[in-house]
PDB file of C-alpha atoms and ligand atoms in Angstrom:
ATOM      1  CA  MET Q   2     -26.274  23.864  25.684  1.00 40.00           C
ATOM      2  CA  THR Q   3     -23.402  24.994  23.478  1.00 47.00           C
ATOM      3  CA  ASP Q   4     -22.952  22.337  20.810  1.00 51.00           C
ATOM      4  CA  GLY Q   5     -26.601  21.823  19.889  1.00 59.00           C
ATOM      5  CA  SER Q   6     -26.814  18.371  21.446  1.00 61.00           C
ATOM      6  CA  PRO Q   7     -29.758  17.439  23.680  1.00 66.00           C
ATOM      7  CA  ALA Q   8     -29.677  18.733  27.250  1.00 57.00           C
ATOM      8  CA  ASN Q   9     -31.802  15.843  28.481  1.00 53.00           C
ATOM      9  CA  THR Q  10     -29.572  13.030  29.676  1.00 54.00           C
ATOM     10  CA  SER Q  11     -32.112  10.485  30.924  1.00 60.00           C
ATOM     11  CA  ALA Q  12     -30.263   7.181  30.918  1.00 65.00           C
ATOM     12  CA  PHE Q  13     -31.023   3.909  29.177  1.00 66.00           C
ATOM     13  CA  PRO Q  14     -31.488   0.891  31.367  1.00 58.00           C
ATOM     14  CA  ALA Q  15     -28.142  -0.846  31.819  1.00 64.00           C
ATOM     15  CA  GLY Q  16     -27.287  -3.354  29.130  1.00 74.00           C
ATOM     16  CA  ILE Q  17     -28.374  -1.432  26.002  1.00 85.00           C
ATOM     17  CA  ASP Q  18     -26.914  -3.123  22.940  1.00 90.00           C
ATOM     18  CA  LEU Q  19     -24.387  -0.591  21.629  1.00 91.00           C
ATOM     19  CA  ARG Q  20     -24.427  -2.314  18.241  1.00 91.00           C
ATOM     20  CA  LEU Q  21     -27.977  -1.077  17.651  1.00 94.00           C
ATOM     21  CA  PRO Q  22     -28.204   1.408  14.788  1.00 96.00           C
ATOM     22  CA  ILE Q  23     -28.817   5.124  15.026  1.00 97.00           C
ATOM     23  CA  GLY Q  24     -32.245   5.818  13.547  1.00 98.00           C
ATOM     24  CA  VAL Q  25     -32.466   8.725  11.096  1.00 98.00           C
ATOM     25  CA  PHE Q  26     -35.606  10.002   9.420  1.00 98.00           C
ATOM     26  CA  ASP Q  27     -36.559  12.640   6.911  1.00 98.00           C
ATOM     27  CA  SER Q  28     -39.494  13.401   4.652  1.00 98.00           C
ATOM     28  CA  GLY Q  29     -37.627  11.716   1.786  1.00 97.00           C
ATOM     29  CA  VAL Q  30     -34.174  11.878   0.253  1.00 97.00           C
ATOM     30  CA  GLY Q  31     -33.082  15.235   1.681  1.00 97.00           C
ATOM     31  CA  GLY Q  32     -31.930  13.781   4.975  1.00 97.00           C
ATOM     32  CA  LEU Q  33     -29.349  11.775   3.064  1.00 97.00           C
ATOM     33  CA  THR Q  34     -27.214  14.951   3.083  1.00 97.00           C
ATOM     34  CA  VAL Q  35     -27.320  14.713   6.866  1.00 98.00           C
ATOM     35  CA  LEU Q  36     -26.717  10.951   6.826  1.00 98.00           C
ATOM     36  CA  ARG Q  37     -23.646  11.561   4.684  1.00 97.00           C
ATOM     37  CA  ALA Q  38     -22.199  13.893   7.322  1.00 97.00           C
ATOM     38  CA  LEU Q  39     -23.139  11.510  10.158  1.00 97.00           C
ATOM     39  CA  ARG Q  40     -21.426   8.630   8.437  1.00 95.00           C
ATOM     40  CA  GLU Q  41     -18.277  10.623   7.751  1.00 95.00           C
ATOM     41  CA  ARG Q  42     -18.083  11.711  11.380  1.00 96.00           C
ATOM     42  CA  LEU Q  43     -19.129   8.349  12.870  1.00 95.00           C
ATOM     43  CA  PRO Q  44     -17.836   5.639  10.507  1.00 93.00           C
ATOM     44  CA  ASP Q  45     -18.118   2.893  13.135  1.00 92.00           C
ATOM     45  CA  GLU Q  46     -21.844   3.376  13.678  1.00 95.00           C
ATOM     46  CA  ARG Q  47     -24.694   1.619  11.910  1.00 95.00           C
ATOM     47  CA  PHE Q  48     -27.515   3.781  10.552  1.00 97.00           C
ATOM     48  CA  LEU Q  49     -31.133   2.933   9.838  1.00 98.00           C
ATOM     49  CA  TYR Q  50     -32.552   5.616   7.538  1.00 98.00           C
ATOM     50  CA  LEU Q  51     -36.231   6.143   6.811  1.00 98.00           C
ATOM     51  CA  GLY Q  52     -37.418   8.506   4.060  1.00 98.00           C
ATOM     52  CA  ASP Q  53     -41.156   9.194   4.172  1.00 98.00           C
ATOM     53  CA  THR Q  54     -41.331   9.626   0.397  1.00 97.00           C
ATOM     54  CA  ALA Q  55     -45.053   8.776   0.301  1.00 97.00           C
ATOM     55  CA  ARG Q  56     -45.812  12.014   2.139  1.00 97.00           C
ATOM     56  CA  LEU Q  57     -43.031  14.258   0.828  1.00 95.00           C
ATOM     57  CA  PRO Q  58     -42.842  17.246   1.007  1.00 96.00           C
ATOM     58  CA  TYR Q  59     -43.250  18.109   4.671  1.00 97.00           C
ATOM     59  CA  GLY Q  60     -42.249  21.721   4.060  1.00 96.00           C
ATOM     60  CA  THR Q  61     -45.637  22.823   2.764  1.00 96.00           C
ATOM     61  CA  LYS Q  62     -47.737  20.818   5.251  1.00 97.00           C
ATOM     62  CA  SER Q  63     -49.221  22.100   8.506  1.00 97.00           C
ATOM     63  CA  GLY Q  64     -47.258  21.692  11.721  1.00 97.00           C
ATOM     64  CA  ASP Q  65     -49.918  19.287  13.041  1.00 97.00           C
ATOM     65  CA  SER Q  66     -49.525  16.968  10.059  1.00 98.00           C
ATOM     66  CA  VAL Q  67     -45.719  17.060  10.204  1.00 98.00           C
ATOM     67  CA  LEU Q  68     -45.827  16.264  13.925  1.00 98.00           C
ATOM     68  CA  ARG Q  69     -48.133  13.294  13.286  1.00 98.00           C
ATOM     69  CA  TYR Q  70     -45.912  12.001  10.464  1.00 98.00           C
ATOM     70  CA  SER Q  71     -42.832  12.443  12.648  1.00 98.00           C
ATOM     71  CA  ILE Q  72     -44.338  10.441  15.500  1.00 98.00           C
ATOM     72  CA  GLN Q  73     -45.199   7.629  13.078  1.00 98.00           C
ATOM     73  CA  ALA Q  74     -41.715   7.637  11.550  1.00 98.00           C
ATOM     74  CA  ALA Q  75     -40.048   7.637  14.967  1.00 98.00           C
ATOM     75  CA  GLN Q  76     -42.361   4.894  16.240  1.00 98.00           C
ATOM     76  CA  PHE Q  77     -41.438   2.750  13.263  1.00 98.00           C
ATOM     77  CA  LEU Q  78     -37.705   3.177  13.836  1.00 98.00           C
ATOM     78  CA  VAL Q  79     -38.013   2.574  17.574  1.00 97.00           C
ATOM     79  CA  GLN Q  80     -39.886  -0.675  16.901  1.00 96.00           C
ATOM     80  CA  ARG Q  81     -37.087  -1.787  14.602  1.00 96.00           C
ATOM     81  CA  GLY Q  82     -34.605  -1.165  17.411  1.00 96.00           C
ATOM     82  CA  ILE Q  83     -32.431   1.945  17.609  1.00 97.00           C
ATOM     83  CA  LYS Q  84     -30.233   3.454  20.298  1.00 97.00           C
ATOM     84  CA  TYR Q  85     -30.538   7.083  19.188  1.00 98.00           C
ATOM     85  CA  LEU Q  86     -32.895   9.075  16.944  1.00 98.00           C
ATOM     86  CA  VAL Q  87     -31.808  11.814  14.533  1.00 98.00           C
ATOM     87  CA  ILE Q  88     -34.479  13.971  12.925  1.00 98.00           C
ATOM     88  CA  ALA Q  89     -32.659  14.765   9.682  1.00 98.00           C
ATOM     89  CA  CYS Q  90     -35.436  17.007   8.360  1.00 98.00           C
ATOM     90  CA  ASN Q  91     -35.511  20.685   9.251  1.00 98.00           C
ATOM     91  CA  THR Q  92     -39.280  20.938   8.922  1.00 97.00           C
ATOM     92  CA  ALA Q  93     -39.837  17.925  11.190  1.00 98.00           C
ATOM     93  CA  SER Q  94     -37.171  19.156  13.626  1.00 98.00           C
ATOM     94  CA  SER Q  95     -38.927  22.503  13.821  1.00 97.00           C
ATOM     95  CA  VAL Q  96     -42.100  20.937  15.251  1.00 97.00           C
ATOM     96  CA  ALA Q  97     -41.269  17.522  16.668  1.00 98.00           C
ATOM     97  CA  VAL Q  98     -38.039  17.424  18.709  1.00 97.00           C
ATOM     98  CA  GLU Q  99     -39.548  17.971  22.151  1.00 97.00           C
ATOM     99  CA  ALA Q 100     -42.596  15.777  21.487  1.00 98.00           C
ATOM    100  CA  LEU Q 101     -40.408  12.885  20.314  1.00 98.00           C
ATOM    101  CA  ARG Q 102     -38.032  13.283  23.273  1.00 98.00           C
ATOM    102  CA  GLN Q 103     -40.918  12.969  25.680  1.00 97.00           C
ATOM    103  CA  ARG Q 104     -42.663  10.167  23.855  1.00 98.00           C
ATOM    104  CA  PHE Q 105     -39.651   7.960  23.183  1.00 97.00           C
ATOM    105  CA  ALA Q 106     -37.497   8.538  26.292  1.00 95.00           C
ATOM    106  CA  PRO Q 107     -34.999   7.216  27.210  1.00 94.00           C
ATOM    107  CA  ILE Q 108     -34.010   7.075  23.514  1.00 96.00           C
ATOM    108  CA  PRO Q 109     -32.166  10.362  22.946  1.00 97.00           C
ATOM    109  CA  VAL Q 110     -33.442  12.558  20.113  1.00 98.00           C
ATOM    110  CA  ILE Q 111     -31.552  15.238  18.217  1.00 98.00           C
ATOM    111  CA  GLY Q 112     -32.840  17.484  15.443  1.00 98.00           C
ATOM    112  CA  VAL Q 113     -30.938  19.624  12.962  1.00 98.00           C
ATOM    113  CA  ILE Q 114     -32.208  23.047  14.051  1.00 98.00           C
ATOM    114  CA  GLU Q 115     -30.200  23.517  17.267  1.00 97.00           C
ATOM    115  CA  PRO Q 116     -26.905  22.436  15.676  1.00 97.00           C
ATOM    116  CA  GLY Q 117     -27.694  24.648  12.649  1.00 97.00           C
ATOM    117  CA  ALA Q 118     -28.316  27.603  14.942  1.00 98.00           C
ATOM    118  CA  VAL Q 119     -25.008  26.908  16.701  1.00 96.00           C
ATOM    119  CA  ALA Q 120     -23.214  26.916  13.330  1.00 96.00           C
ATOM    120  CA  GLY Q 121     -24.916  30.147  12.260  1.00 98.00           C
ATOM    121  CA  CYS Q 122     -24.089  31.938  15.502  1.00 98.00           C
ATOM    122  CA  ALA Q 123     -20.456  30.786  15.390  1.00 97.00           C
ATOM    123  CA  SER Q 124     -20.091  32.182  11.885  1.00 97.00           C
ATOM    124  CA  SER Q 125     -21.697  35.617  12.238  1.00 98.00           C
ATOM    125  CA  ARG Q 126     -19.686  38.697  13.133  1.00 97.00           C
ATOM    126  CA  SER Q 127     -22.335  41.277  12.273  1.00 98.00           C
ATOM    127  CA  GLY Q 128     -24.980  39.566  14.404  1.00 98.00           C
ATOM    128  CA  GLN Q 129     -27.326  39.404  11.423  1.00 98.00           C
ATOM    129  CA  ILE Q 130     -28.114  35.971  10.073  1.00 98.00           C
ATOM    130  CA  GLY Q 131     -30.194  35.048   7.045  1.00 98.00           C
ATOM    131  CA  VAL Q 132     -32.013  31.715   7.193  1.00 98.00           C
ATOM    132  CA  ILE Q 133     -33.467  30.061   4.119  1.00 98.00           C
ATOM    133  CA  ALA Q 134     -35.736  27.079   4.567  1.00 98.00           C
ATOM    134  CA  THR Q 135     -39.111  25.613   3.664  1.00 97.00           C
ATOM    135  CA  GLU Q 136     -42.299  27.540   4.287  1.00 96.00           C
ATOM    136  CA  GLY Q 137     -43.147  25.367   7.320  1.00 96.00           C
ATOM    137  CA  THR Q 138     -39.750  25.851   8.956  1.00 97.00           C
ATOM    138  CA  VAL Q 139     -39.782  29.620   8.416  1.00 97.00           C
ATOM    139  CA  GLN Q 140     -43.363  30.063   9.614  1.00 96.00           C
ATOM    140  CA  GLY Q 141     -42.810  27.897  12.694  1.00 95.00           C
ATOM    141  CA  GLY Q 142     -39.974  30.215  13.754  1.00 97.00           C
ATOM    142  CA  ALA Q 143     -37.779  27.432  15.154  1.00 96.00           C
ATOM    143  CA  TYR Q 144     -34.497  28.809  13.758  1.00 98.00           C
ATOM    144  CA  GLN Q 145     -35.341  32.307  14.912  1.00 98.00           C
ATOM    145  CA  GLN Q 146     -36.017  30.967  18.422  1.00 98.00           C
ATOM    146  CA  ALA Q 147     -32.966  28.690  18.514  1.00 98.00           C
ATOM    147  CA  ILE Q 148     -30.635  31.527  17.454  1.00 98.00           C
ATOM    148  CA  GLY Q 149     -32.356  33.818  19.954  1.00 98.00           C
ATOM    149  CA  ARG Q 150     -31.635  31.351  22.770  1.00 98.00           C
ATOM    150  CA  ILE Q 151     -27.923  31.286  21.899  1.00 98.00           C
ATOM    151  CA  ARG Q 152     -27.448  34.956  20.976  1.00 98.00           C
ATOM    152  CA  PRO Q 153     -30.483  37.005  22.022  1.00 98.00           C
ATOM    153  CA  GLU Q 154     -28.919  40.137  20.544  1.00 98.00           C
ATOM    154  CA  PHE Q 155     -28.704  38.657  17.016  1.00 98.00           C
ATOM    155  CA  ALA Q 156     -31.178  39.576  14.298  1.00 98.00           C
ATOM    156  CA  VAL Q 157     -32.543  36.813  12.071  1.00 98.00           C
ATOM    157  CA  VAL Q 158     -34.130  37.255   8.671  1.00 98.00           C
ATOM    158  CA  ALA Q 159     -35.866  34.089   7.474  1.00 98.00           C
ATOM    159  CA  GLU Q 160     -37.057  33.511   3.931  1.00 97.00           C
ATOM    160  CA  PRO Q 161     -38.915  30.510   2.520  1.00 98.00           C
ATOM    161  CA  CYS Q 162     -37.306  29.242  -0.706  1.00 98.00           C
ATOM    162  CA  SER Q 163     -39.722  26.472  -1.656  1.00 95.00           C
ATOM    163  CA  LEU Q 164     -38.587  26.050  -5.263  1.00 97.00           C
ATOM    164  CA  PHE Q 165     -35.081  25.088  -4.170  1.00 97.00           C
ATOM    165  CA  VAL Q 166     -36.474  21.726  -2.998  1.00 97.00           C
ATOM    166  CA  SER Q 167     -37.781  20.891  -6.479  1.00 96.00           C
ATOM    167  CA  LEU Q 168     -34.598  22.110  -8.160  1.00 97.00           C
ATOM    168  CA  ALA Q 169     -32.421  19.900  -5.965  1.00 96.00           C
ATOM    169  CA  GLU Q 170     -34.604  16.835  -6.539  1.00 94.00           C
ATOM    170  CA  GLU Q 171     -34.662  17.489 -10.277  1.00 94.00           C
ATOM    171  CA  GLY Q 172     -30.875  17.697 -10.281  1.00 95.00           C
ATOM    172  CA  TRP Q 173     -31.000  21.266 -11.576  1.00 97.00           C
ATOM    173  CA  THR Q 174     -28.204  22.801  -9.578  1.00 97.00           C
ATOM    174  CA  ASP Q 175     -26.665  25.167 -12.123  1.00 96.00           C
ATOM    175  CA  GLY Q 176     -27.484  27.047 -15.312  1.00 97.00           C
ATOM    176  CA  PRO Q 177     -29.575  30.123 -16.106  1.00 97.00           C
ATOM    177  CA  ILE Q 178     -32.896  28.889 -14.687  1.00 97.00           C
ATOM    178  CA  VAL Q 179     -31.315  28.028 -11.348  1.00 98.00           C
ATOM    179  CA  GLU Q 180     -29.402  31.325 -11.254  1.00 98.00           C
ATOM    180  CA  ALA Q 181     -32.585  33.293 -11.984  1.00 98.00           C
ATOM    181  CA  ILE Q 182     -34.521  31.513  -9.220  1.00 98.00           C
ATOM    182  CA  VAL Q 183     -31.697  31.896  -6.705  1.00 98.00           C
ATOM    183  CA  HIS Q 184     -31.454  35.627  -7.427  1.00 98.00           C
ATOM    184  CA  ARG Q 185     -35.245  35.996  -7.274  1.00 98.00           C
ATOM    185  CA  TYR Q 186     -35.241  34.658  -3.700  1.00 98.00           C
ATOM    186  CA  LEU Q 187     -31.989  36.059  -2.351  1.00 98.00           C
ATOM    187  CA  ASP Q 188     -31.579  39.485  -3.932  1.00 98.00           C
ATOM    188  CA  PRO Q 189     -34.514  41.133  -2.103  1.00 98.00           C
ATOM    189  CA  MET Q 190     -33.349  39.587   1.173  1.00 98.00           C
ATOM    190  CA  PHE Q 191     -29.790  40.925   0.905  1.00 98.00           C
ATOM    191  CA  ALA Q 192     -30.926  44.269  -0.538  1.00 98.00           C
ATOM    192  CA  ALA Q 193     -33.213  44.842   2.450  1.00 98.00           C
ATOM    193  CA  HIS Q 194     -30.623  43.581   4.959  1.00 98.00           C
ATOM    194  CA  PRO Q 195     -27.129  44.484   3.736  1.00 97.00           C
ATOM    195  CA  GLN Q 196     -25.573  43.595   7.121  1.00 97.00           C
ATOM    196  CA  LEU Q 197     -26.345  39.903   6.747  1.00 98.00           C
ATOM    197  CA  ASP Q 198     -22.996  38.125   6.871  1.00 98.00           C
ATOM    198  CA  THR Q 199     -24.177  34.541   7.270  1.00 98.00           C
ATOM    199  CA  LEU Q 200     -26.615  32.520   5.217  1.00 98.00           C
ATOM    200  CA  LEU Q 201     -27.850  29.463   7.093  1.00 98.00           C
ATOM    201  CA  LEU Q 202     -29.183  26.645   4.922  1.00 97.00           C
ATOM    202  CA  GLY Q 203     -32.177  25.520   6.946  1.00 97.00           C
ATOM    203  CA  CYS Q 204     -33.278  22.759   4.606  1.00 97.00           C
ATOM    204  CA  THR Q 205     -31.778  19.382   3.781  1.00 96.00           C
ATOM    205  CA  HIS Q 206     -31.936  20.043   0.044  1.00 97.00           C
ATOM    206  CA  PHE Q 207     -30.143  23.350  -0.101  1.00 97.00           C
ATOM    207  CA  PRO Q 208     -26.529  22.101   0.194  1.00 96.00           C
ATOM    208  CA  LEU Q 209     -26.967  20.702  -3.331  1.00 96.00           C
ATOM    209  CA  LEU Q 210     -27.388  24.276  -4.568  1.00 97.00           C
ATOM    210  CA  LEU Q 211     -24.313  25.511  -2.723  1.00 97.00           C
ATOM    211  CA  GLU Q 212     -22.386  26.644  -5.801  1.00 97.00           C
ATOM    212  CA  ALA Q 213     -25.330  28.583  -7.210  1.00 98.00           C
ATOM    213  CA  LEU Q 214     -25.962  30.182  -3.819  1.00 98.00           C
ATOM    214  CA  ARG Q 215     -22.306  31.049  -3.409  1.00 98.00           C
ATOM    215  CA  ALA Q 216     -22.236  32.708  -6.827  1.00 98.00           C
ATOM    216  CA  ALA Q 217     -25.319  34.770  -6.015  1.00 98.00           C
ATOM    217  CA  VAL Q 218     -24.211  36.356  -2.738  1.00 98.00           C
ATOM    218  CA  ASP Q 219     -21.370  38.652  -1.725  1.00 97.00           C
ATOM    219  CA  PRO Q 220     -18.177  36.609  -1.177  1.00 97.00           C
ATOM    220  CA  ARG Q 221     -18.002  37.947   2.388  1.00 96.00           C
ATOM    221  CA  VAL Q 222     -21.227  36.136   3.267  1.00 98.00           C
ATOM    222  CA  ALA Q 223     -20.532  32.767   4.931  1.00 98.00           C
ATOM    223  CA  ILE Q 224     -22.839  29.938   3.909  1.00 98.00           C
ATOM    224  CA  VAL Q 225     -23.341  27.319   6.622  1.00 96.00           C
ATOM    225  CA  ASP Q 226     -25.540  24.273   7.000  1.00 93.00           C
ATOM    226  CA  SER Q 227     -26.463  22.054   9.888  1.00 93.00           C
ATOM    227  CA  ALA Q 228     -25.256  18.646   8.659  1.00 95.00           C
ATOM    228  CA  ALA Q 229     -21.679  18.841   9.961  1.00 93.00           C
ATOM    229  CA  THR Q 230     -22.649  20.478  13.265  1.00 94.00           C
ATOM    230  CA  THR Q 231     -25.408  17.903  13.782  1.00 97.00           C
ATOM    231  CA  ALA Q 232     -22.819  15.159  13.272  1.00 97.00           C
ATOM    232  CA  GLU Q 233     -20.510  16.859  15.805  1.00 96.00           C
ATOM    233  CA  ALA Q 234     -23.313  17.258  18.320  1.00 96.00           C
ATOM    234  CA  LEU Q 235     -24.353  13.626  17.869  1.00 98.00           C
ATOM    235  CA  ALA Q 236     -20.767  12.406  18.290  1.00 97.00           C
ATOM    236  CA  ALA Q 237     -20.369  14.459  21.475  1.00 97.00           C
ATOM    237  CA  ASP Q 238     -23.648  13.229  22.917  1.00 97.00           C
ATOM    238  CA  LEU Q 239     -22.952   9.576  22.062  1.00 97.00           C
ATOM    239  CA  ALA Q 240     -19.648   9.888  23.907  1.00 96.00           C
ATOM    240  CA  ARG Q 241     -21.265  11.671  26.866  1.00 96.00           C
ATOM    241  CA  ARG Q 242     -23.917   8.975  27.193  1.00 95.00           C
ATOM    242  CA  LYS Q 243     -21.426   6.150  26.497  1.00 94.00           C
ATOM    243  CA  LEU Q 244     -23.585   4.975  23.596  1.00 95.00           C
ATOM    244  CA  GLY Q 245     -20.872   4.736  20.920  1.00 94.00           C
ATOM    245  CA  ALA Q 246     -20.502   1.516  18.915  1.00 92.00           C
ATOM    246  CA  PRO Q 247     -17.925  -0.896  20.312  1.00 88.00           C
ATOM    247  CA  GLY Q 248     -16.620  -1.727  16.799  1.00 76.00           C
ATOM    248  CA  LYS Q 249     -17.523  -1.616  13.121  1.00 67.00           C
ATOM    249  CA  PHE Q 250     -20.489  -3.614  11.844  1.00 67.00           C
ATOM    250  CA  GLU Q 251     -21.897  -4.288   8.389  1.00 69.00           C
ATOM    251  CA  PRO Q 252     -23.954  -3.143   6.683  1.00 63.00           C
ATOM    252  CA  ALA Q 253     -23.262   0.357   7.857  1.00 87.00           C
ATOM    253  CA  ILE Q 254     -26.402   1.874   6.338  1.00 94.00           C
ATOM    254  CA  SER Q 255     -29.871   0.374   5.869  1.00 96.00           C
ATOM    255  CA  LEU Q 256     -32.267   2.444   3.783  1.00 98.00           C
ATOM    256  CA  MET Q 257     -36.069   2.417   3.871  1.00 98.00           C
ATOM    257  CA  ALA Q 258     -38.661   4.477   2.011  1.00 98.00           C
ATOM    258  CA  THR Q 259     -42.434   4.677   2.202  1.00 98.00           C
ATOM    259  CA  ASP Q 260     -42.800   4.983  -1.572  1.00 98.00           C
ATOM    260  CA  GLY Q 261     -40.851   4.524  -4.792  1.00 97.00           C
ATOM    261  CA  PRO Q 262     -37.559   2.767  -3.977  1.00 98.00           C
ATOM    262  CA  GLN Q 263     -36.436   3.368  -7.582  1.00 97.00           C
ATOM    263  CA  ARG Q 264     -36.890   7.104  -7.396  1.00 97.00           C
ATOM    264  CA  PHE Q 265     -35.487   7.161  -3.866  1.00 98.00           C
ATOM    265  CA  ALA Q 266     -32.352   5.409  -5.126  1.00 98.00           C
ATOM    266  CA  ARG Q 267     -31.987   7.543  -8.252  1.00 97.00           C
ATOM    267  CA  VAL Q 268     -32.524  10.931  -6.620  1.00 97.00           C
ATOM    268  CA  GLY Q 269     -31.023   9.868  -3.304  1.00 97.00           C
ATOM    269  CA  SER Q 270     -27.681   8.979  -4.885  1.00 97.00           C
ATOM    270  CA  ARG Q 271     -27.004  12.664  -5.457  1.00 95.00           C
ATOM    271  CA  PHE Q 272     -27.911  13.544  -1.884  1.00 97.00           C
ATOM    272  CA  LEU Q 273     -25.878  10.748  -0.315  1.00 97.00           C
ATOM    273  CA  GLY Q 274     -22.975  11.385  -2.672  1.00 95.00           C
ATOM    274  CA  ARG Q 275     -22.632   7.754  -3.706  1.00 95.00           C
ATOM    275  CA  PRO Q 276     -24.698   5.282  -5.733  1.00 96.00           C
ATOM    276  CA  VAL Q 277     -27.769   3.826  -4.053  1.00 97.00           C
ATOM    277  CA  ASP Q 278     -29.047   0.485  -5.348  1.00 97.00           C
ATOM    278  CA  ALA Q 279     -32.877   0.437  -5.466  1.00 97.00           C
ATOM    279  CA  ARG Q 280     -32.852  -3.262  -4.546  1.00 97.00           C
ATOM    280  CA  GLN Q 281     -31.334  -2.316  -1.238  1.00 95.00           C
ATOM    281  CA  VAL Q 282     -34.048   0.205  -0.399  1.00 98.00           C
ATOM    282  CA  GLU Q 283     -36.743  -1.487   1.664  1.00 98.00           C
ATOM    283  CA  LEU Q 284     -40.304  -0.355   0.961  1.00 98.00           C
ATOM    284  CA  VAL Q 285     -42.156   0.123   4.262  1.00 98.00           C
ATOM    285  CA  ASP Q 286     -45.599   1.251   5.360  1.00 96.00           C
ATOM    286  CA  LEU Q 287     -45.924   3.468   8.424  1.00 94.00           C
ATOM    287  CA  VAL Q 288     -49.724   3.539   8.548  1.00 81.00           C
ATOM    288  CA  ARG Q 289     -51.187   0.070   8.970  1.00 68.00           C
TER     289      ARG Q 289
HETATM  290  N1  DGL E 301     -36.455  17.688   4.371  1.00 64.21           N
HETATM  291  C1  DGL E 301     -37.181  18.937   4.294  1.00 64.21           C
HETATM  292  C2  DGL E 301     -36.505  19.961   5.207  1.00 64.21           C
HETATM  293  O1  DGL E 301     -35.334  19.867   5.524  1.00 64.21           O
HETATM  294  C3  DGL E 301     -37.266  19.462   2.876  1.00 64.21           C
HETATM  295  C4  DGL E 301     -38.182  18.673   1.991  1.00 64.21           C
HETATM  296  C5  DGL E 301     -39.623  18.720   2.416  1.00 64.21           C
HETATM  297  O2  DGL E 301     -40.250  19.786   2.344  1.00 64.21           O
HETATM  298  O3  DGL E 301     -40.105  17.687   2.850  1.00 64.21           O
HETATM  299  O4  DGL E 301     -37.156  20.896   5.618  1.00 64.21           O
END
């Protein structure tokens, strides 16, 4: 596996409707940064996005709870009809990829961790990569393991940066408070590990803080995230499995949330990079 796409190639029964959407889920709005990259890379595909806003955040929950939530989210999308499943949440990807692959086969499942690890390994020259993520993702060790599978000789330093999630949702992406918090998390990491030359953003929210992060670290440190590499891996796997859309269909994106369509639309607009109309966000219930 070199591009982060799934190794499992179990086939759909013949006759799968290629116009079916690609299902994407996240704990809330964060995965919209991933959806944005998917849509840019695959403009002819339809996407069905589910944000589990009722149970956000996943990053501070136990692995067992996140796995249970992920199964429910995936089940919901599969029942709606999808041809592929993208786990657009790092925390959910860190615990659920294999379980969802087994449970929902032959629907292919991709998470953001493997593609993120591929991006991090491609960027590093020193062989020392810093990963910042939620507490759950760091403690689960999924990035450390994924990087270790690609480059066993690389060293990984992983640091939970929980407050970054709140800052991104609040829209606080610059200014003295943000700078102070960014330095508080990153300075000790880089002081203790001066050879780090790559900072991997292992959380959907962190790309919104890119400028503040960039300003806080040495200019020689590359900052990479998994959204673009996930989109590349998905595109490659769709082609390999011959699951690409035969043409363009409307609407290209359908959005669903388990709580607060208004807040989802307001906060989500920043993550998706374009206005989201709350009336077009369907309120759904995963636990009935
Ligand atoms: N989407 C989550 C992730 O990428 C961040 C938000 C949360 O903790 O639910 O890990």
